[in-house]
Each structure stands twice: as C-alpha cells, then as structure tokens.
Amino acid sequence: MSQPSPQQTVTALALASLRNDAHGLAVLLEDLGDDEVRSAAGVALLNLCNGFRQILTPQAWQEVIAGMQALAAHTAQEN
C-alpha cells in the first residue's frame, strides 16, 4: 500500500478531530514521527474542533463532518 499524500494525512487528521475520535487521532498522529510536531498538531486540532463545536448547531456540525468525508473521498480518488 502506498503512503498517503500530505493532503490525505491532514484531511484524515482533521476528520478524526471533528469526529472527536481520540483513538483514530492518536493512530494518525503517531505516523507524524516527530514528538513536538505530533503534540502540537494534536493539541491544535482538538482546540480548533472544540471551538467550532461550541458555536455550531448539531446539524451544522454534521454538515462539517460530511464535507470533510467528501474531501477525504475525493483526495483518495485522486491518488
């Protein structure tokens, strides 16, 4: 299996964060390799998503997740 592109990696990280999938996020962050980058990326993504979660309605939040899923599917087809 080929390595994911940087765009696929970022999309997967964002989707795991949006879904509040701690296990999935941990698995994806482990692939980053550098402890400082991994830690900073994880904290930033979770803070960002928690902020959005506070201001969006549940329906809008589901629309955000659906949009990220569509982006993930699109980038997977490109590669």
PDB file of C-alpha atoms in Angstrom, residues 6-34:
ATOM      1  CA  PRO A   6       0.276  15.143   2.830  1.00  0.00           C
ATOM      2  CA  GLN A   7      -3.225  16.326   1.893  1.00  0.00           C
ATOM      3  CA  GLN A   8      -4.696  12.910   2.720  1.00  0.00           C
ATOM      4  CA  THR A   9      -2.878  12.882   6.066  1.00  0.00           C
ATOM      5  CA  VAL A  10      -4.113  16.353   7.024  1.00  0.00           C
ATOM      6  CA  THR A  11      -7.650  15.507   5.901  1.00  0.00           C
ATOM      7  CA  ALA A  12      -7.647  12.299   7.944  1.00  0.00           C
ATOM      8  CA  LEU A  13      -6.322  14.163  10.997  1.00  0.00           C
ATOM      9  CA  ALA A  14      -8.994  16.834  10.637  1.00  0.00           C
ATOM     10  CA  LEU A  15     -11.759  14.262  10.202  1.00  0.00           C
ATOM     11  CA  ALA A  16     -10.660  12.298  13.285  1.00  0.00           C
ATOM     12  CA  SER A  17     -10.606  15.552  15.252  1.00  0.00           C
ATOM     13  CA  LEU A  18     -14.036  16.606  14.015  1.00  0.00           C
ATOM     14  CA  ARG A  19     -15.453  13.244  14.984  1.00  0.00           C
ATOM     15  CA  ASN A  20     -13.784  13.534  18.399  1.00  0.00           C
ATOM     16  CA  ASP A  21     -12.130  10.173  17.637  1.00  0.00           C
ATOM     17  CA  ALA A  22      -9.292  10.123  20.161  1.00  0.00           C
ATOM     18  CA  HIS A  23      -8.057   6.670  19.129  1.00  0.00           C
ATOM     19  CA  GLY A  24      -8.090   7.472  15.410  1.00  0.00           C
ATOM     20  CA  LEU A  25      -6.341  10.770  16.042  1.00  0.00           C
ATOM     21  CA  ALA A  26      -3.673   9.056  18.147  1.00  0.00           C
ATOM     22  CA  VAL A  27      -3.007   6.492  15.410  1.00  0.00           C
ATOM     23  CA  LEU A  28      -2.710   9.173  12.742  1.00  0.00           C
ATOM     24  CA  LEU A  29      -0.523  11.425  14.885  1.00  0.00           C
ATOM     25  CA  GLU A  30       1.836   8.516  15.574  1.00  0.00           C
ATOM     26  CA  ASP A  31       2.670   8.479  11.843  1.00  0.00           C
ATOM     27  CA  LEU A  32       3.979  12.061  12.005  1.00  0.00           C
ATOM     28  CA  GLY A  33       7.200  10.853  13.577  1.00  0.00           C
ATOM     29  CA  ASP A  34       8.359  13.957  15.427  1.00  0.00           C
TER      30      ASP A  34
END
